[in-house]
Coordinates of C-alpha atoms in Angstrom, one line a residue:
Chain G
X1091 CA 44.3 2.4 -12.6
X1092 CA 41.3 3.9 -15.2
X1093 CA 38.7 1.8 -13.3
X1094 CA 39.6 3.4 -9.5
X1095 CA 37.0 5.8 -8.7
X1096 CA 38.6 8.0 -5.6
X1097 CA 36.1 8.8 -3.1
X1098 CA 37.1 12.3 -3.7
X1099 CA 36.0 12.3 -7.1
X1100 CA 32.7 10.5 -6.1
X1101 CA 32.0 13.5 -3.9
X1102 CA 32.5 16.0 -6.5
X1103 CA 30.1 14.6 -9.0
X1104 CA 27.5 14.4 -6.0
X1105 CA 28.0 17.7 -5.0
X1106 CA 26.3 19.4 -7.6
X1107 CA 23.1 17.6 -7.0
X1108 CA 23.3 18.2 -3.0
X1109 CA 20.1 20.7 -2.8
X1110 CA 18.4 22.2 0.4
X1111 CA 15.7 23.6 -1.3
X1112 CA 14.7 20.2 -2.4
X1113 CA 15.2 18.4 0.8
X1114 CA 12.7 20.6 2.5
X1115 CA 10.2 20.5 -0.5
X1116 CA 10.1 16.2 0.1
X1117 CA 9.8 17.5 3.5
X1118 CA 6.5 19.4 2.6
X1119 CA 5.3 16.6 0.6
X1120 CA 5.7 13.8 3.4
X1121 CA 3.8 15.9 5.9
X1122 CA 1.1 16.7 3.5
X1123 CA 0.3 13.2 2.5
X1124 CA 0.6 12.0 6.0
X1125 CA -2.0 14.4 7.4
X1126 CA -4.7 13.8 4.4
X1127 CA -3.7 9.8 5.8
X1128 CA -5.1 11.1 9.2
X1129 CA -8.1 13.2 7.7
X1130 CA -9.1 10.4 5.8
X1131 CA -9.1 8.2 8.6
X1132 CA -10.6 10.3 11.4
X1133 CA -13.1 11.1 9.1
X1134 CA -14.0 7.4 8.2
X1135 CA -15.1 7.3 11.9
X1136 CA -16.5 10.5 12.0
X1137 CA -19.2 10.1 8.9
X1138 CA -21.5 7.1 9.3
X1139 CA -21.7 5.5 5.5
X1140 CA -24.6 3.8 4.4
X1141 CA -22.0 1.0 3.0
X1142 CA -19.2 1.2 5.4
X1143 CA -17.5 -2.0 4.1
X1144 CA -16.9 -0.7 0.6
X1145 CA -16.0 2.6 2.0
X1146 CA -13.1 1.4 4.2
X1147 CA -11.6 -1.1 1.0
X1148 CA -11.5 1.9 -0.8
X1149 CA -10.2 3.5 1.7
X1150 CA -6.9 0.9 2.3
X1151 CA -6.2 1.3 -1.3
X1152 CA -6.2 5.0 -1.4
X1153 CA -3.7 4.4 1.9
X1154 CA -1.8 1.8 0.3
X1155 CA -1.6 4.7 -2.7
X1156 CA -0.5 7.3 -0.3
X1157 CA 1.7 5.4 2.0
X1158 CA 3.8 3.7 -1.4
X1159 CA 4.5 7.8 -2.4
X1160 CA 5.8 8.4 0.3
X1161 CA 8.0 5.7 0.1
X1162 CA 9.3 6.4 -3.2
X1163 CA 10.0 9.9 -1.9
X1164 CA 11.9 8.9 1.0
X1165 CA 14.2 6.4 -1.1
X1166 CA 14.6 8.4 -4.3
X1167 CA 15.2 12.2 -2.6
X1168 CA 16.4 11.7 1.3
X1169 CA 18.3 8.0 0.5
X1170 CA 19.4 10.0 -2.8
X1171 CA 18.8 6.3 -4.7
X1172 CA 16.8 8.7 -7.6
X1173 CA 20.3 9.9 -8.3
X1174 CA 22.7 7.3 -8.7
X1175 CA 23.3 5.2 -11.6
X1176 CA 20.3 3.3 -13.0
X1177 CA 22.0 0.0 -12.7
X1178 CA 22.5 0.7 -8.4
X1179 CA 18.8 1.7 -8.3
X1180 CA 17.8 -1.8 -10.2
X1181 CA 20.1 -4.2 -8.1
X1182 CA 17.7 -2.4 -5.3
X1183 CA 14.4 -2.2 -7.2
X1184 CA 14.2 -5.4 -8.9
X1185 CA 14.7 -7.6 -5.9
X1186 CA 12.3 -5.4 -3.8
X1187 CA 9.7 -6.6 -6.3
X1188 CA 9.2 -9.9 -5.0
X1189 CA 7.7 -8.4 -2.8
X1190 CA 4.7 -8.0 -5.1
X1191 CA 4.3 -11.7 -5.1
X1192 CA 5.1 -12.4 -1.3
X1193 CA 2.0 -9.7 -0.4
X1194 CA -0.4 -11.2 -3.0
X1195 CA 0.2 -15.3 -2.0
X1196 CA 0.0 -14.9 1.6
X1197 CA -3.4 -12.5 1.6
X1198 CA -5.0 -14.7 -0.6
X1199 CA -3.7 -17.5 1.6
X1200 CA -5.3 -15.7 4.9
X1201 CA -8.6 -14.9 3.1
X1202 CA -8.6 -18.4 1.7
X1203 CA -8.0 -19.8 5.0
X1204 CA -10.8 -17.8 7.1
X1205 CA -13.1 -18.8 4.3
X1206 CA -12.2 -22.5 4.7
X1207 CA -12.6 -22.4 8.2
X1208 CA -16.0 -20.7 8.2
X1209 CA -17.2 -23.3 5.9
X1210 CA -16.1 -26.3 7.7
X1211 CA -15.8 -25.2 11.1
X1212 CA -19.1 -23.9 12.1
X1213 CA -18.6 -24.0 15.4
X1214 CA -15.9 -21.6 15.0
X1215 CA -18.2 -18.7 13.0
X1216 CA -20.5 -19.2 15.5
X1217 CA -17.9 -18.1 18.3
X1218 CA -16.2 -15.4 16.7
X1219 CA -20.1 -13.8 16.3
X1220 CA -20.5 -14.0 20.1
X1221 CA -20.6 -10.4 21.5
X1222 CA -17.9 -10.2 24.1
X1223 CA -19.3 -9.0 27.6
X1224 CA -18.8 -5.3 27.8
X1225 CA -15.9 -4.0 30.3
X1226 CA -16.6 -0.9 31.9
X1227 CA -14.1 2.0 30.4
X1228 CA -11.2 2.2 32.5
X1229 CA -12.8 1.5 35.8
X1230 CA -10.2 0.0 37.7
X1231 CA -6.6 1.4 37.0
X1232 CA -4.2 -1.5 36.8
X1233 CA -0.8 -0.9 38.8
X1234 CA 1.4 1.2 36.6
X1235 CA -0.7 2.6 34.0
X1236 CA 0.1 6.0 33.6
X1237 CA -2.5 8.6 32.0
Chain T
X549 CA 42.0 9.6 -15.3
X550 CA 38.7 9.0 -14.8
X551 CA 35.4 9.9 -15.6
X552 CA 32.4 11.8 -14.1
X553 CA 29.0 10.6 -15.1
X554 CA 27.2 12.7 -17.5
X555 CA 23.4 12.9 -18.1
X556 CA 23.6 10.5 -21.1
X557 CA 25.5 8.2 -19.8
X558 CA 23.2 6.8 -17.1
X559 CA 24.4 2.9 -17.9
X560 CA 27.6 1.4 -16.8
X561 CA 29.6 0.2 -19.7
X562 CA 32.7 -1.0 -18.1
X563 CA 36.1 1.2 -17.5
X564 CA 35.1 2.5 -14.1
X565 CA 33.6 1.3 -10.5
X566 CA 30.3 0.7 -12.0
X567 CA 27.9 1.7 -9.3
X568 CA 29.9 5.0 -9.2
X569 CA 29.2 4.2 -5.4
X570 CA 31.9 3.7 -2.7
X571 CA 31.7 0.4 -1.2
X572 CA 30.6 0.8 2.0
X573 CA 27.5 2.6 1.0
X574 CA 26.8 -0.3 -1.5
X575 CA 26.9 -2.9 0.6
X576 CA 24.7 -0.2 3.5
X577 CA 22.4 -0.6 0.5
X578 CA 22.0 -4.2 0.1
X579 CA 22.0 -4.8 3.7
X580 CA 19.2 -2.8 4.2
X581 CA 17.5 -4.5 1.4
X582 CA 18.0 -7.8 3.4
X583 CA 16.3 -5.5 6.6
X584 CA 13.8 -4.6 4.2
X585 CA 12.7 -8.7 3.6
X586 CA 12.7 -9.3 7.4
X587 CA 10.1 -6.3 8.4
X588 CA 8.2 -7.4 5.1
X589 CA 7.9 -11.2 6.5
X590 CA 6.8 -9.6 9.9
X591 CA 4.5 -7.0 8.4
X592 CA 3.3 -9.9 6.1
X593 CA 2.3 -12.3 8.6
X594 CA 0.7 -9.5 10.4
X595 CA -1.8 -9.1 7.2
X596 CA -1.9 -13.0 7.0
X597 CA -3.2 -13.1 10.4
X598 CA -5.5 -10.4 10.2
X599 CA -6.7 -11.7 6.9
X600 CA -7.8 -15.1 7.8
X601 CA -9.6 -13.7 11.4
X602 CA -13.4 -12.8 11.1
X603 CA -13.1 -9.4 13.0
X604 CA -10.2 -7.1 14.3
X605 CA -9.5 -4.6 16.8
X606 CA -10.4 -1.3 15.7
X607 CA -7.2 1.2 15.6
X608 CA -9.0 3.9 16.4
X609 CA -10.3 3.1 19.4
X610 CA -6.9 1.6 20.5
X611 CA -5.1 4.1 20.2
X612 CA -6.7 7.6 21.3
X613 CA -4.7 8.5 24.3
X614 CA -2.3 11.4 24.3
X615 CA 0.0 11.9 27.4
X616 CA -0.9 14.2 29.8
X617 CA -4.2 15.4 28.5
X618 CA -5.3 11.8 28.6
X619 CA -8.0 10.6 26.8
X620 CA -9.4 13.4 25.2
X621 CA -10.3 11.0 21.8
X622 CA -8.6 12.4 19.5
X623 CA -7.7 9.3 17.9
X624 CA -4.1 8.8 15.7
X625 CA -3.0 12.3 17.3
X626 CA -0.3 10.5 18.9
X627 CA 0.8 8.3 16.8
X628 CA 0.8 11.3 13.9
X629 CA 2.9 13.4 16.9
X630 CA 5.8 10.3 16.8
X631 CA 5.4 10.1 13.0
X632 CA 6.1 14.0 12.5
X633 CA 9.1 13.6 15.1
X634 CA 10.5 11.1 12.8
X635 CA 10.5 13.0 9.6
X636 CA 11.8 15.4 11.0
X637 CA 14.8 13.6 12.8
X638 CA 15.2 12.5 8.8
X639 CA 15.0 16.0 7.3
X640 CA 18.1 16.8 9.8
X641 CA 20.0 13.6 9.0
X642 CA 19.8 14.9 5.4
X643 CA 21.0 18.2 6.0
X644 CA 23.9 16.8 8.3
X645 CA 25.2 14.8 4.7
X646 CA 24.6 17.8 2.9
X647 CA 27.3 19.7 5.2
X648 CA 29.3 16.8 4.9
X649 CA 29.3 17.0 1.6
X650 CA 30.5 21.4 2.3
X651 CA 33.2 19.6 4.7
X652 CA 31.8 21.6 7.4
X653 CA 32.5 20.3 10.8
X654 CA 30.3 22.0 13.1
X655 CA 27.1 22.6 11.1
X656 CA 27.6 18.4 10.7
X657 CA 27.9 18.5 14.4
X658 CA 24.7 20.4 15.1
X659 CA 22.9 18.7 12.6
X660 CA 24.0 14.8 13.9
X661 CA 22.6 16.1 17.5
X662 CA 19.3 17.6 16.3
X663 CA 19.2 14.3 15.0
X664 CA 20.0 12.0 17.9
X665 CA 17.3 14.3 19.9
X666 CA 15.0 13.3 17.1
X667 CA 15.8 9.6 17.6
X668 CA 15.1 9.6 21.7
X669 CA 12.3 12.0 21.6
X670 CA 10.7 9.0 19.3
X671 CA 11.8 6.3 21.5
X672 CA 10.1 8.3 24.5
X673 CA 6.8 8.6 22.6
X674 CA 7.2 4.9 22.0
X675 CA 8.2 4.0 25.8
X676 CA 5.0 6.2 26.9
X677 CA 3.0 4.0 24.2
X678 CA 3.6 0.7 25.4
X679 CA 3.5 1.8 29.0
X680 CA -0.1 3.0 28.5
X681 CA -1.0 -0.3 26.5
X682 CA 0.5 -2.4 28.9
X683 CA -1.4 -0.3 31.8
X684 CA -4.7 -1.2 29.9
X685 CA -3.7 -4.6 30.1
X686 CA -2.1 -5.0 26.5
X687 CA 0.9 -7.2 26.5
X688 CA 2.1 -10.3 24.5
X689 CA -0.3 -13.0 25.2
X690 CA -2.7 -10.4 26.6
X691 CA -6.0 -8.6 24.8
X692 CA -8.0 -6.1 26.8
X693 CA -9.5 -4.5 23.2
X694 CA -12.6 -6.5 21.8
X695 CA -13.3 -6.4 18.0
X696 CA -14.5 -4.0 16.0
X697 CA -17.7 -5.7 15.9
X698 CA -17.8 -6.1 19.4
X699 CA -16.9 -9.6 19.3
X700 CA -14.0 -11.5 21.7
X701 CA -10.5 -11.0 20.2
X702 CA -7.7 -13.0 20.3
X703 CA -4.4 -12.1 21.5
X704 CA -3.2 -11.4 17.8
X705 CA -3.2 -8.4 17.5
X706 CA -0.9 -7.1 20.9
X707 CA 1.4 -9.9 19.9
X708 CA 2.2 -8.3 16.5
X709 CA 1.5 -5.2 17.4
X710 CA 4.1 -5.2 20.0
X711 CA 6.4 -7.7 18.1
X712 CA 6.7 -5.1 15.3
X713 CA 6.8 -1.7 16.7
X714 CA 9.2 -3.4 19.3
X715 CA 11.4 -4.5 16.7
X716 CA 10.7 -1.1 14.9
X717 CA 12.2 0.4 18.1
X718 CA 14.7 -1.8 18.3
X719 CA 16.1 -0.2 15.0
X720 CA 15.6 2.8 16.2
X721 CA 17.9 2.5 19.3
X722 CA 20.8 0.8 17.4
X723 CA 20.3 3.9 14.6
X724 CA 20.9 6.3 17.6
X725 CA 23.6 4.3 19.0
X726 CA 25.2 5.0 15.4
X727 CA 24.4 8.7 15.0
X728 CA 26.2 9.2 18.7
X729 CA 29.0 7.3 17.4
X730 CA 29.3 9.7 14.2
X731 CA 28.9 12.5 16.2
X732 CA 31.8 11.5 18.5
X733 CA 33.6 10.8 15.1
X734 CA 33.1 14.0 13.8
X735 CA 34.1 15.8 16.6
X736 CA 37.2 14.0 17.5
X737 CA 38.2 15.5 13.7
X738 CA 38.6 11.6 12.3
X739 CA 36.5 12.7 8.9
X740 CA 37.8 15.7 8.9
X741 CA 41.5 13.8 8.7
X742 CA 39.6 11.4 6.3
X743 CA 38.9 14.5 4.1
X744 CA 35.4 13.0 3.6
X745 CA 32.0 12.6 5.5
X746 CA 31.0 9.6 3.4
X747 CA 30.8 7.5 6.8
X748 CA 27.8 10.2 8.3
X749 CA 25.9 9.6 4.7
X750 CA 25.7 5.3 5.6
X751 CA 24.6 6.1 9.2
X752 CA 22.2 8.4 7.6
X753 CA 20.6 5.6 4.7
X754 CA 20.2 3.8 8.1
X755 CA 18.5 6.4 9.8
X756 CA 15.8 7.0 6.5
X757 CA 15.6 3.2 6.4
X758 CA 14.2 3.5 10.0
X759 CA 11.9 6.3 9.2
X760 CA 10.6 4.1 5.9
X761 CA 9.6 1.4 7.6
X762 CA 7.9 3.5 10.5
X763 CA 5.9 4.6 7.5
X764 CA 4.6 1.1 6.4
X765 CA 3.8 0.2 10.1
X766 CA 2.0 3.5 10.4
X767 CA -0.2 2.2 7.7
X768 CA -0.4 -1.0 8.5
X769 CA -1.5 -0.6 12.2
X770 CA -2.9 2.6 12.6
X771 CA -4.8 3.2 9.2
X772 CA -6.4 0.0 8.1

């Protein structure tokens, strides 16, 4: 029975690396990152940029930065997967990066796509630069919109 | 006799349960990698979409309501209100395993309620959400927003939009669901009998799973 692992057992080797302190500090961490996410944004509108287009790309990839830590700190300290054994956190990490792939082909395919279209379709580009007519703000209330 | 895991042994070689894991949790694990594939193809197609389309709603201007004060634009306050709640509700669920793992009953207890109060005051922020959307006259099928460039939009983006967060939700009621059945567990005494609160720590990998994906939708939808 040298291979049986008791649950009790499992507990006790956990139980030395159960910490408050550290829960609170990932704590600290996700709410910092997630309101520079909301300065950065609010400011993007906010500032007018003389190259707005460049500004907002950057912008994503700083998001997609931010929003991957916090991510890694929600998996590795409050799912605990940063303390198991190596070989549970690759049976979880190494099929998680097909993701990689999946992201990269189907962007590509969407850009490649739109571009296709606006080539060949022109009658499409021209439509989608029509200005739609401009509603008034919230003029008439639709039954059961709440404020 | 068995063995404890020391810090150089980090690789399994054989002789013991090799994730050092009990089952249940492993398999909690590789189900919610398979969860993990199905909000990836959602988010996915979402990008897809938005990808090959000329022009998009702008976020910003979507969503910039706050209940009861109305709109004040103050845009993402909202949304960065229901994200807070969430983290929150996950800083709990933490702490609730951590008294498990003290084998103490009542702090579990308080903890697994602070978290279930977490998990509805998130779906009420939701519910308020869509009710204001759909008031606007967002719904599947139906776009009241124009594009950021002031051009006509098509009903993409409400349809994913509610499509995801709905499905997001969705989670997030079943993950409640769960965290009242634990807390009925714990206090009828069955872990206590168990002499372990391994059950409350797969309910909680649930739980965080929730909260991580509310993170990439957060991104997804409100920032870009």
């Amino acid at each position: 029975m040298e291979n049986v692992h008791t649950v009790e057992e499992m507990q006790q080797a956990e139980e030395h690396s159960f910490d408050t302190k550290a829960i609170w500090k990932t704590f600290r961490i996700l709410l910092y990152i997630t309101v520079v996410e909301l300065i950065l944004a609010i400011s993007y509108y906010e500032i007018t940029f003389s190259n707005p287009h460049l500004v907002k790309h950057v912008l994503n990839g700083v998001f997609i930065m931010l929003t991957l830590a916090k991510a890694f700190f929600i998996i590795a300290e409050f799912m605990h997967l940063g303390h198991e054994l190596r070989n549970l956190i690759l049976t979880i990490a190494i099929p998680a990066m097909l993701f990689l792939w999946f992201i990269g082909a189907f962007l590509w395919d969407g850009n490649s796509f739109k571009n296709l279209r606006n080539n060949y379709d022109r009658q499409h580009l021209e439509q989608s630069k029509e200005k739609a007519p401009v509603k008034e703000e919230h003029e008439s209330k639709k039954p059961g919109s709440i404020e | 006799m068995s063995q404890t895991i020391t810090a150089d042994r980090k690789w399994w070689s054989g002789g013991r349960s090799p994730f050092n894991v009990e089952y249940g949790k492993l398999m909690m694990w590789y189900f919610l990698m398979s969860d993990a594939f199905t909000f990836g193809a959602f988010l996915i197609s979402y990008g897809t979409i938005r990808f090959s389309s000329n022009s998009w709603p702008d976020p910003n201007h979507v969503f910039r309501s706050f209940p009861i004060i109305g709109e004040m634009h103050i845009p993402l306050a909202f949304v960065s209100l229901m994200t807070f709640i969430l983290i929150m509700s996950s800083v709990t669920m933490v702490l609730a395993v951590g008294a498990g793992h003290a084998n103490d009953k009542k702090k579990v207890m308080f903890y697994m309620f602070l978290t279930i109060l977490g998990g509805l005051a998130f779906l009420g922020c939701q519910a308020w959400e869509w009710t204001h959307m759909h008031g606007e006259g967002a719904w599947w099928g139906r776009n009241p927003f124009m594009n950021i460039d002031g051009s006509q939009s098509s009903t993409n983006f409400t349809n994913f939009f509610f499509t995801i967060t709905g499905f997001h939700g969705f989670h997030v009621f079943s993950g409640v669901i769960i965290n009242i059945i634990m807390l009925i567990m714990t206090w009828k005494g069955v872990f206590e009998k168990r002499g372990h609160y391994l059950m409350i720590e797969k309910a909680g990998l649930y739980w965080h799973f929730v909260d991580l994906v509310w993170v990439f939708v957060f991104t997804c939808f409100y920032l870009f």
